[in-house]
Amino acid sequence: MPLLYATSDLHVTHNGNAPLIDEIRPDSPEDWLLVAGDVAEKIDAVVGTLATLKDRFAEVVWVPGNHELWTIPRGGGELRGEARYQHLVQRCREIGVRTPEDDYLVWTHADRPLTIAPLFLLYDYSWRTPRAENASLAEALDQAREANVVCTDEFYLHPDPFPSRQDWCAHRLKVSEQRLDQIPSGHGTVLMSHWPLHRHPTGPLRWPEFALWCGTTRTEDWHLRYRAEVAVFGHLHIPRTTWADGVRFEEVSLGYPREWRRRERGPIPLRRIL
């Protein structure tokens, strides 16, 4: 029986992570792989890594993380925002990798059909600390800066042509809901995203203010609403299994070398999901 695997936050340009790609291999050529974002910042590194993985797995499904969407100023003229995302989608299609813009695959090797739904959603700054709960966004960001917490997205993740990241997030939520609503009622789902759909996995964050850049309250019931068998995500660099309302949540990130070197179990570049 084929197996379903997942990984995320490979950050292949960080010294020490690239060799671990060789460990991401299937048990059989029929196995599938979910890649939940943050492969790299450079487009060619993202596509090259995904092409390598597609040579090994029968299907590879990718969603962007914030790092893929960064536009780092090096000579100017680089793609920004939606244009950058759509370029990545096109490059993935050229190598046979599935994206949030493609038809959903169905995993038929479970007790019920499971639609694999790759979701590109972003965040809208609605996950606040108690102190920032009723504050304006400007005040919430000021409080994060006071705590020395500022996500690099504030400098490199441009929402063009949308006025703000919140507006881009709202658009992505609308698009995703429309597609999820079309999944047959007899199907369960594997909900796959870079940012967690539910806030509970952010509990162990060293700096709780960072949750501002981690998700949106508008997806807090999606694991129930869309009959999730499992929700797969990354971004937090806190790889573990958690549960909410009887639904399994899998944070599958590899993370930076400075993080996995501190862990007794070392790097885990691949996780079995089903």
Short mmCIF file of C-alpha atoms in Angstrom, two decimals:
data_model
loop_
_atom_site.label_atom_id
_atom_site.label_comp_id
_atom_site.label_asym_id
_atom_site.label_seq_id
_atom_site.Cartn_x
_atom_site.Cartn_y
_atom_site.Cartn_z
CA MET A 1 0.00 0.00 0.00
CA PRO A 2 1.39 3.46 -0.86
CA LEU A 3 2.34 5.78 1.99
CA LEU A 4 1.80 9.51 2.40
CA TYR A 5 4.75 11.52 3.71
CA ALA A 6 5.27 15.20 4.51
CA THR A 7 8.03 17.71 5.12
CA SER A 8 8.40 21.48 5.37
CA ASP A 9 10.81 24.30 6.18
CA LEU A 10 13.73 22.59 4.46
CA HIS A 11 15.59 25.91 4.06
CA VAL A 12 18.00 24.23 1.69
CA THR A 13 20.31 27.25 1.35
CA HIS A 14 21.22 27.10 5.05
CA ASN A 15 24.54 25.35 5.61
CA GLY A 16 23.80 21.82 6.83
CA ASN A 17 20.31 21.36 5.43
CA ALA A 18 21.00 20.63 1.75
CA PRO A 19 22.59 17.19 2.42
CA LEU A 20 19.44 16.13 4.29
CA ILE A 21 17.44 16.23 1.05
CA ASP A 22 19.09 12.91 0.22
CA GLU A 23 17.24 11.39 3.20
CA ILE A 24 13.84 12.34 1.82
CA ARG A 25 13.08 9.13 -0.01
CA PRO A 26 9.97 6.95 -0.35
CA ASP A 27 9.57 3.35 0.72
CA SER A 28 8.19 2.63 -2.75
CA PRO A 29 7.83 4.57 -6.03
CA GLU A 30 4.07 4.80 -5.38
CA ASP A 31 4.44 6.95 -2.23
CA TRP A 32 3.33 10.61 -2.19
CA LEU A 33 4.99 13.62 -0.55
CA LEU A 34 3.52 16.86 0.83
CA VAL A 35 5.90 19.83 1.01
CA ALA A 36 4.41 22.50 3.28
CA GLY A 37 6.48 25.51 2.24
CA ASP A 38 9.74 27.29 3.03
CA VAL A 39 11.91 25.22 0.74
CA ALA A 40 14.10 28.29 0.07
CA GLU A 41 14.02 31.99 -0.78
CA LYS A 42 15.47 31.70 -4.29
CA ILE A 43 13.09 30.47 -6.97
CA ASP A 44 15.65 28.24 -8.68
CA ALA A 45 16.51 26.58 -5.36
CA VAL A 46 12.83 25.93 -4.68
CA VAL A 47 12.18 24.46 -8.12
CA GLY A 48 15.41 22.45 -8.20
CA THR A 49 14.68 20.86 -4.82
CA LEU A 50 11.09 20.04 -5.75
CA ALA A 51 12.26 18.54 -9.06
CA THR A 52 14.64 16.25 -7.16
CA LEU A 53 11.83 15.11 -4.87
CA LYS A 54 9.44 14.60 -7.79
CA ASP A 55 11.95 12.20 -9.32
CA ARG A 56 11.59 10.03 -6.21
CA PHE A 57 7.87 10.22 -5.33
CA ALA A 58 4.83 9.38 -7.43
CA GLU A 59 3.19 12.69 -6.47
CA VAL A 60 4.58 15.81 -4.83
CA VAL A 61 2.24 18.52 -3.55
CA TRP A 62 3.65 21.93 -2.60
CA VAL A 63 2.29 25.03 -0.90
CA PRO A 64 4.28 28.25 -0.52
CA GLY A 65 5.62 29.46 2.76
CA ASN A 66 6.60 33.01 3.56
CA HIS A 67 10.21 32.44 2.48
CA GLU A 68 9.24 31.49 -1.08
CA LEU A 69 7.30 34.75 -1.27
CA TRP A 70 10.13 36.99 -0.10
CA THR A 71 11.53 39.46 -2.60
CA ILE A 72 15.06 40.18 -1.43
CA PRO A 73 16.58 43.23 -3.15
CA ARG A 74 19.56 42.00 -5.14
CA GLY A 75 19.84 43.96 -8.35
CA GLY A 76 16.15 44.85 -8.53
CA GLY A 77 13.46 43.68 -10.92
CA GLU A 78 12.49 40.56 -8.97
CA LEU A 79 8.89 39.38 -8.91
CA ARG A 80 6.75 40.47 -5.98
CA GLY A 81 3.55 39.30 -4.33
CA GLU A 82 0.93 37.55 -6.44
CA ALA A 83 3.15 37.65 -9.55
CA ARG A 84 5.89 35.80 -7.67
CA TYR A 85 3.42 33.20 -6.40
CA GLN A 86 1.96 32.60 -9.86
CA HIS A 87 5.46 32.25 -11.32
CA LEU A 88 6.25 29.59 -8.73
CA VAL A 89 2.99 27.80 -9.59
CA GLN A 90 3.93 27.75 -13.28
CA ARG A 91 7.44 26.48 -12.57
CA CYS A 92 6.01 23.71 -10.37
CA ARG A 93 3.59 22.65 -13.09
CA GLU A 94 6.49 22.36 -15.54
CA ILE A 95 8.09 19.70 -13.32
CA GLY A 96 4.85 17.89 -12.42
CA VAL A 97 4.51 19.20 -8.86
CA ARG A 98 0.98 19.96 -7.64
CA THR A 99 0.10 23.38 -6.20
CA PRO A 100 -2.89 25.08 -4.52
CA GLU A 101 -4.04 26.13 -8.00
CA ASP A 102 -4.33 22.59 -9.37
CA ASP A 103 -7.04 19.94 -9.10
CA TYR A 104 -7.06 18.28 -5.70
CA LEU A 105 -5.73 14.75 -5.53
CA VAL A 106 -7.68 12.04 -3.68
CA TRP A 107 -5.95 9.53 -1.41
CA THR A 108 -7.85 6.25 -1.80
CA HIS A 109 -5.84 4.11 0.63
CA ALA A 110 -7.78 4.94 3.81
CA ASP A 111 -11.14 3.98 5.33
CA ARG A 112 -12.74 6.77 3.31
CA PRO A 113 -11.55 8.84 0.33
CA LEU A 114 -9.36 11.69 1.52
CA THR A 115 -9.10 14.80 -0.62
CA ILE A 116 -5.64 16.34 -0.28
CA ALA A 117 -6.21 20.09 -0.18
CA PRO A 118 -3.08 22.27 -0.49
CA LEU A 119 -3.93 25.70 0.91
CA PHE A 120 -2.15 29.02 0.43
CA LEU A 121 -3.68 31.30 3.07
CA LEU A 122 -1.15 33.70 4.64
CA TYR A 123 -2.11 35.44 7.92
CA ASP A 124 -4.00 38.55 8.98
CA TYR A 125 -2.44 39.51 12.36
CA SER A 126 -5.54 38.30 14.23
CA TRP A 127 -3.64 35.96 16.59
CA ARG A 128 -2.87 38.38 19.40
CA THR A 129 -1.43 38.28 22.88
CA PRO A 130 -3.93 39.19 25.63
CA ARG A 131 -2.33 42.63 25.88
CA ALA A 132 -2.84 43.27 22.15
CA GLU A 133 -6.30 41.71 21.87
CA ASN A 134 -8.24 44.97 21.68
CA ALA A 135 -5.45 47.13 20.32
CA SER A 136 -5.07 48.46 16.80
CA LEU A 137 -2.77 46.63 14.43
CA ALA A 138 -0.25 49.45 14.73
CA GLU A 139 -0.27 49.10 18.51
CA ALA A 140 0.03 45.30 18.30
CA LEU A 141 3.04 45.62 16.01
CA ASP A 142 4.57 48.21 18.32
CA GLN A 143 4.19 45.81 21.23
CA ALA A 144 5.93 43.08 19.20
CA ARG A 145 8.79 45.46 18.42
CA GLU A 146 9.09 46.31 22.11
CA ALA A 147 9.57 42.60 22.71
CA ASN A 148 12.21 42.54 19.93
CA VAL A 149 9.95 40.39 17.76
CA VAL A 150 9.57 41.50 14.14
CA CYS A 151 9.02 38.94 11.38
CA THR A 152 11.23 39.46 8.32
CA ASP A 153 8.04 39.36 6.25
CA GLU A 154 7.55 43.01 7.22
CA PHE A 155 10.49 43.85 4.94
CA TYR A 156 10.44 41.22 2.19
CA LEU A 157 6.92 39.77 1.79
CA HIS A 158 5.13 42.21 -0.51
CA PRO A 159 1.38 41.78 -1.09
CA ASP A 160 1.23 43.36 -4.58
CA PRO A 161 -1.27 44.02 -6.10
CA PHE A 162 -3.25 43.84 -2.83
CA PRO A 163 -3.06 46.84 -0.49
CA SER A 164 -1.86 44.75 2.46
CA ARG A 165 -1.03 41.24 3.59
CA GLN A 166 -4.40 41.16 5.35
CA ASP A 167 -6.17 41.86 2.04
CA TRP A 168 -4.15 39.18 0.27
CA CYS A 169 -5.02 36.78 3.09
CA ALA A 170 -8.73 37.62 2.78
CA HIS A 171 -8.57 36.89 -0.94
CA ARG A 172 -6.82 33.57 -0.38
CA LEU A 173 -9.37 32.57 2.27
CA LYS A 174 -12.23 33.28 -0.13
CA VAL A 175 -10.62 31.33 -2.97
CA SER A 176 -9.79 28.40 -0.70
CA GLU A 177 -13.25 28.23 0.89
CA GLN A 178 -14.88 28.11 -2.52
CA ARG A 179 -12.75 25.14 -3.52
CA LEU A 180 -13.08 23.32 -0.20
CA ASP A 181 -16.85 23.68 -0.31
CA GLN A 182 -16.84 21.67 -3.54
CA ILE A 183 -15.23 18.58 -1.97
CA PRO A 184 -17.76 15.69 -1.95
CA SER A 185 -19.45 15.31 1.42
CA GLY A 186 -18.37 11.67 1.61
CA HIS A 187 -14.71 12.62 1.53
CA GLY A 188 -12.49 13.38 4.45
CA THR A 189 -9.55 15.69 3.87
CA VAL A 190 -5.87 16.16 4.42
CA LEU A 191 -5.60 19.91 4.93
CA MET A 192 -2.12 21.06 4.02
CA SER A 193 -0.85 24.58 4.62
CA HIS A 194 2.32 26.39 5.61
CA TRP A 195 0.71 28.42 8.39
CA PRO A 196 -1.26 26.41 10.99
CA LEU A 197 -5.04 26.50 10.65
CA HIS A 198 -5.62 26.45 14.41
CA ARG A 199 -3.84 28.53 17.00
CA HIS A 200 -3.11 25.82 19.57
CA PRO A 201 0.27 24.79 18.03
CA THR A 202 1.63 28.30 18.73
CA GLY A 203 1.40 27.72 22.49
CA PRO A 204 5.10 26.85 22.97
CA LEU A 205 6.40 29.86 21.03
CA ARG A 206 9.28 31.44 22.93
CA TRP A 207 7.93 34.86 21.96
CA PRO A 208 4.12 34.75 21.91
CA GLU A 209 4.03 38.02 19.96
CA PHE A 210 5.26 36.07 16.92
CA ALA A 211 1.81 34.49 16.59
CA LEU A 212 0.82 37.69 14.74
CA TRP A 213 2.58 36.24 11.69
CA CYS A 214 1.35 32.65 12.08
CA GLY A 215 -2.28 32.41 10.98
CA THR A 216 -5.81 33.72 11.15
CA THR A 217 -8.82 33.21 13.41
CA ARG A 218 -10.93 32.65 10.29
CA THR A 219 -9.63 29.09 9.87
CA GLU A 220 -10.03 27.96 13.48
CA ASP A 221 -12.92 25.57 12.62
CA TRP A 222 -11.73 24.36 9.21
CA HIS A 223 -10.45 21.05 10.58
CA LEU A 224 -14.05 20.28 11.62
CA ARG A 225 -15.89 22.09 8.86
CA TYR A 226 -13.95 20.27 6.14
CA ARG A 227 -13.79 16.86 7.84
CA ALA A 228 -10.01 16.73 8.25
CA GLU A 229 -8.36 13.40 8.91
CA VAL A 230 -5.16 15.31 9.57
CA ALA A 231 -3.92 18.89 9.20
CA VAL A 232 -0.31 19.20 8.00
CA PHE A 233 1.68 22.42 8.37
CA GLY A 234 5.06 23.93 9.17
CA HIS A 235 6.30 27.49 9.82
CA LEU A 236 6.69 27.22 13.61
CA HIS A 237 9.82 25.04 13.58
CA ILE A 238 8.30 23.07 16.46
CA PRO A 239 7.90 19.61 14.87
CA ARG A 240 5.39 17.52 16.81
CA THR A 241 1.95 15.91 16.79
CA THR A 242 -0.96 17.64 18.53
CA TRP A 243 -4.73 17.20 18.60
CA ALA A 244 -7.72 19.53 18.53
CA ASP A 245 -11.35 18.36 18.63
CA GLY A 246 -10.16 14.82 17.91
CA VAL A 247 -8.28 15.89 14.77
CA ARG A 248 -4.56 15.24 14.40
CA PHE A 249 -2.28 18.19 13.61
CA GLU A 250 1.20 17.44 12.27
CA GLU A 251 3.89 20.13 12.32
CA VAL A 252 6.45 18.64 9.91
CA SER A 253 9.20 21.26 9.69
CA LEU A 254 12.89 20.45 9.50
CA GLY A 255 13.93 23.95 10.59
CA TYR A 256 17.32 25.63 10.72
CA PRO A 257 20.50 23.70 11.56
CA ARG A 258 20.94 25.68 14.78
CA GLU A 259 17.54 24.35 15.86
CA TRP A 260 17.71 20.66 14.94
CA ARG A 261 21.29 20.34 16.20
CA ARG A 262 20.04 21.17 19.71
CA ARG A 263 17.46 18.38 19.63
CA GLU A 264 18.40 15.00 21.01
CA ARG A 265 16.67 13.28 18.10
CA GLY A 266 18.52 15.43 15.56
CA PRO A 267 17.11 16.41 12.17
CA ILE A 268 13.88 14.79 10.96
CA PRO A 269 13.49 15.74 7.30
CA LEU A 270 10.58 13.39 6.59
CA ARG A 271 7.43 12.40 8.47
CA ARG A 272 4.92 9.68 7.62
CA ILE A 273 1.35 10.98 7.69
CA LEU A 274 -0.74 8.02 6.44
#
